[in-house]
C-alpha cells in the first residue's frame, strides 16, 4: 500500500484538499475522507464551490444516497464503508492508527493520503504502522508545500 503525507499551510488547506479529492475522483477511486466533526461541513461546501468547470461528486456520510458517491466525507468517529482510498485530514497520529485498526479488509486499501497544516511527525506514524504490522507499506512519500505553492518531496 502507498501512503502519501502532505503538509500545506493553513491558508491552502481547503484548496489542497479539493485538488486531492479531484485526483481521487479522476482515478475512479472510492474515497473516504475522515476528519474532525467541525471540518466536515466546510469540506462539503468547498467541494461544491471549488470549480466552475467541473463538479466533484461527493456526500457527507449523513446525506441520502451517500453510499453511492465516489467521495464520502465523514467525521472520524463514524463507521464508514470500505473504500479504495482513505484521506485523513487534520487528524493526529494516534487517531489515524485507531481508525486503521478498525477498517475491515485494510489490506485491500490501495492508498492512504494524509493532509495537514500542522507539524505532526508523520515519520513516527509510518514507523508505528509498520511496528503494529497493520499493513505492508510499499511506498511512503512526504511532501511539503513551498511558498510558491509547489510540492517538494522531503
Tab-separated table of C-alpha atoms in Angstrom:
chain	number	residue	atom	x	y	z
A	1	UNK	CA	0.000	0.000	0.000
A	2	UNK	CA	1.095	3.534	-0.719
A	3	UNK	CA	0.958	6.326	1.832
A	4	UNK	CA	1.358	9.975	0.834
A	5	UNK	CA	1.663	12.654	3.503
A	6	UNK	CA	1.098	16.293	2.521
A	7	UNK	CA	1.869	19.314	4.666
A	8	UNK	CA	0.423	22.600	3.479
A	9	UNK	CA	-0.187	25.929	5.167
A	10	UNK	CA	-3.490	26.812	6.832
A	11	UNK	CA	-4.453	29.212	4.035
A	12	UNK	CA	-4.125	26.482	1.385
A	13	UNK	CA	-5.594	23.573	3.351
A	14	UNK	CA	-9.079	23.531	1.799
A	15	UNK	CA	-7.841	24.193	-1.730
A	16	UNK	CA	-5.271	21.417	-1.383
A	17	UNK	CA	-7.997	19.100	-0.127
A	18	UNK	CA	-10.110	19.877	-3.203
A	19	UNK	CA	-7.180	19.192	-5.546
A	20	UNK	CA	-6.537	15.829	-3.865
A	21	UNK	CA	-10.252	14.956	-3.909
A	22	UNK	CA	-10.369	15.776	-7.614
A	23	UNK	CA	-7.423	13.449	-8.272
A	24	UNK	CA	-9.131	10.662	-6.316
A	25	UNK	CA	-12.286	11.152	-8.378
A	26	UNK	CA	-10.361	11.223	-11.677
A	27	UNK	CA	-8.675	7.950	-10.665
A	28	UNK	CA	-12.152	6.447	-10.231
A	29	UNK	CA	-11.382	5.572	-6.630
A	30	UNK	CA	-13.964	5.220	-3.913
A	31	UNK	CA	-12.534	7.540	-1.283
A	32	UNK	CA	-13.405	8.024	2.369
A	33	UNK	CA	-12.395	11.387	3.789
A	34	UNK	CA	-12.065	11.291	7.565
A	35	UNK	CA	-11.659	14.486	9.551
A	36	UNK	CA	-12.885	16.323	12.632
A	37	UNK	CA	-16.587	16.965	13.201
A	38	UNK	CA	-16.223	20.719	12.747
A	39	UNK	CA	-14.487	20.350	9.362
A	40	UNK	CA	-16.936	18.013	7.598
A	41	UNK	CA	-19.433	20.710	6.560
A	42	UNK	CA	-16.621	23.055	5.491
A	43	UNK	CA	-15.124	20.382	3.216
A	44	UNK	CA	-18.542	19.738	1.700
A	45	UNK	CA	-19.030	23.449	0.982
A	46	UNK	CA	-15.563	23.825	-0.512
A	47	UNK	CA	-16.120	20.914	-2.887
A	48	UNK	CA	-19.433	22.444	-4.038
A	49	UNK	CA	-17.719	25.730	-4.897
A	50	UNK	CA	-14.246	24.504	-5.892
A	51	UNK	CA	-14.578	24.613	-9.671
A	52	UNK	CA	-16.958	26.305	-12.055
A	53	UNK	CA	-15.917	23.906	-14.830
A	54	UNK	CA	-16.337	20.560	-13.144
A	55	UNK	CA	-18.262	19.053	-10.235
A	56	UNK	CA	-16.614	16.564	-7.899
A	57	UNK	CA	-19.343	14.109	-6.802
A	58	UNK	CA	-19.301	13.711	-3.044
A	59	UNK	CA	-21.519	13.483	0.013
A	60	UNK	CA	-21.468	13.732	3.756
A	61	UNK	CA	-21.968	10.374	5.440
A	62	UNK	CA	-25.342	11.655	6.738
A	63	UNK	CA	-26.650	12.543	3.249
A	64	UNK	CA	-29.201	10.376	1.439
A	65	UNK	CA	-27.520	8.118	-1.133
A	66	UNK	CA	-24.098	8.825	0.372
A	67	UNK	CA	-23.034	5.213	-0.165
A	68	UNK	CA	-23.085	5.598	-3.951
A	69	UNK	CA	-20.930	8.741	-4.056
A	70	UNK	CA	-17.271	8.294	-5.025
A	71	UNK	CA	-16.112	10.633	-2.239
A	72	UNK	CA	-17.604	10.286	1.219
A	73	UNK	CA	-16.820	12.891	3.875
A	74	UNK	CA	-17.192	11.796	7.459
A	75	UNK	CA	-16.234	12.652	10.986
A	76	UNK	CA	-13.551	10.280	12.195
A	77	UNK	CA	-15.952	8.832	14.783
A	78	UNK	CA	-18.394	7.462	12.185
A	79	UNK	CA	-18.104	3.965	10.806
A	80	UNK	CA	-17.802	4.250	7.032
A	81	UNK	CA	-17.963	1.961	4.032
A	82	UNK	CA	-14.932	0.169	2.682
A	83	UNK	CA	-13.055	2.257	0.108
A	84	UNK	CA	-10.065	2.072	-2.223
A	85	UNK	CA	-8.537	5.176	-0.686
A	86	UNK	CA	-8.655	6.923	2.666
A	87	UNK	CA	-7.851	10.595	3.041
A	88	UNK	CA	-7.170	11.712	6.617
A	89	UNK	CA	-7.411	15.450	7.177
A	90	UNK	CA	-6.145	17.217	10.308
A	91	UNK	CA	-6.116	14.088	12.487
A	92	UNK	CA	-3.322	13.222	14.886
A	93	UNK	CA	-1.216	10.084	14.536
A	94	UNK	CA	-2.842	8.141	17.383
A	95	UNK	CA	-6.295	8.716	15.964
A	96	UNK	CA	-5.209	7.606	12.494
A	97	UNK	CA	-3.778	4.379	13.977
A	98	UNK	CA	-7.011	3.812	15.885
A	99	UNK	CA	-9.069	4.230	12.706
A	100	UNK	CA	-6.779	1.989	10.646
A	101	UNK	CA	-7.145	-0.762	13.255
A	102	UNK	CA	-10.928	-0.643	12.781
A	103	UNK	CA	-11.015	-0.793	8.968
A	104	UNK	CA	-12.142	-4.186	7.735
A	105	UNK	CA	-10.093	-5.558	4.840
A	106	UNK	CA	-7.422	-2.920	5.383
A	107	UNK	CA	-5.000	-4.871	3.190
A	108	UNK	CA	-7.314	-4.224	0.203
A	109	UNK	CA	-6.985	-0.435	0.530
A	110	UNK	CA	-4.829	0.908	-2.309
A	111	UNK	CA	-3.705	4.217	-0.866
A	112	UNK	CA	-3.763	6.383	2.226
A	113	UNK	CA	-3.431	10.148	1.945
A	114	UNK	CA	-2.721	12.308	4.970
A	115	UNK	CA	-3.187	16.068	4.700
A	116	UNK	CA	-2.334	18.526	7.424
A	117	UNK	CA	-1.213	22.077	8.054
A	118	UNK	CA	0.463	21.326	11.378
A	119	UNK	CA	3.841	19.831	12.140
A	120	UNK	CA	2.750	16.323	13.093
A	121	UNK	CA	5.599	13.877	12.889
A	122	UNK	CA	4.309	11.550	10.183
A	123	UNK	CA	7.593	9.578	10.185
A	124	UNK	CA	6.536	8.263	13.581
A	125	UNK	CA	3.136	7.333	12.196
A	126	UNK	CA	4.712	5.244	9.427
A	127	UNK	CA	7.014	3.526	11.952
A	128	UNK	CA	4.048	2.816	14.234
A	129	UNK	CA	2.029	1.305	11.367
A	130	UNK	CA	4.980	-0.946	10.497
A	131	UNK	CA	5.616	-1.969	14.122
A	132	UNK	CA	1.962	-2.892	14.619
A	133	UNK	CA	2.077	-4.803	11.338
A	134	UNK	CA	-1.196	-3.174	10.266
A	135	UNK	CA	-0.349	-3.084	6.584
A	136	UNK	CA	2.566	-3.654	4.284
A	137	UNK	CA	3.718	-0.251	3.081
A	138	UNK	CA	5.177	-0.423	-0.413
A	139	UNK	CA	5.866	3.297	-0.576
A	140	UNK	CA	5.669	6.236	1.845
A	141	UNK	CA	6.203	9.732	0.495
A	142	UNK	CA	6.272	13.050	2.304
A	143	UNK	CA	5.523	16.350	0.608
A	144	UNK	CA	5.540	19.923	1.843
A	145	UNK	CA	4.201	22.946	0.031
A	146	UNK	CA	6.646	25.693	-0.863
A	147	UNK	CA	5.981	29.425	-0.713
A	148	UNK	CA	5.316	29.249	-4.480
A	149	UNK	CA	2.642	26.552	-3.879
A	150	UNK	CA	4.675	23.797	-5.494
A	151	UNK	CA	5.122	20.412	-3.810
A	152	UNK	CA	8.552	19.395	-2.587
A	153	UNK	CA	9.220	15.761	-1.753
A	154	UNK	CA	11.047	15.504	1.562
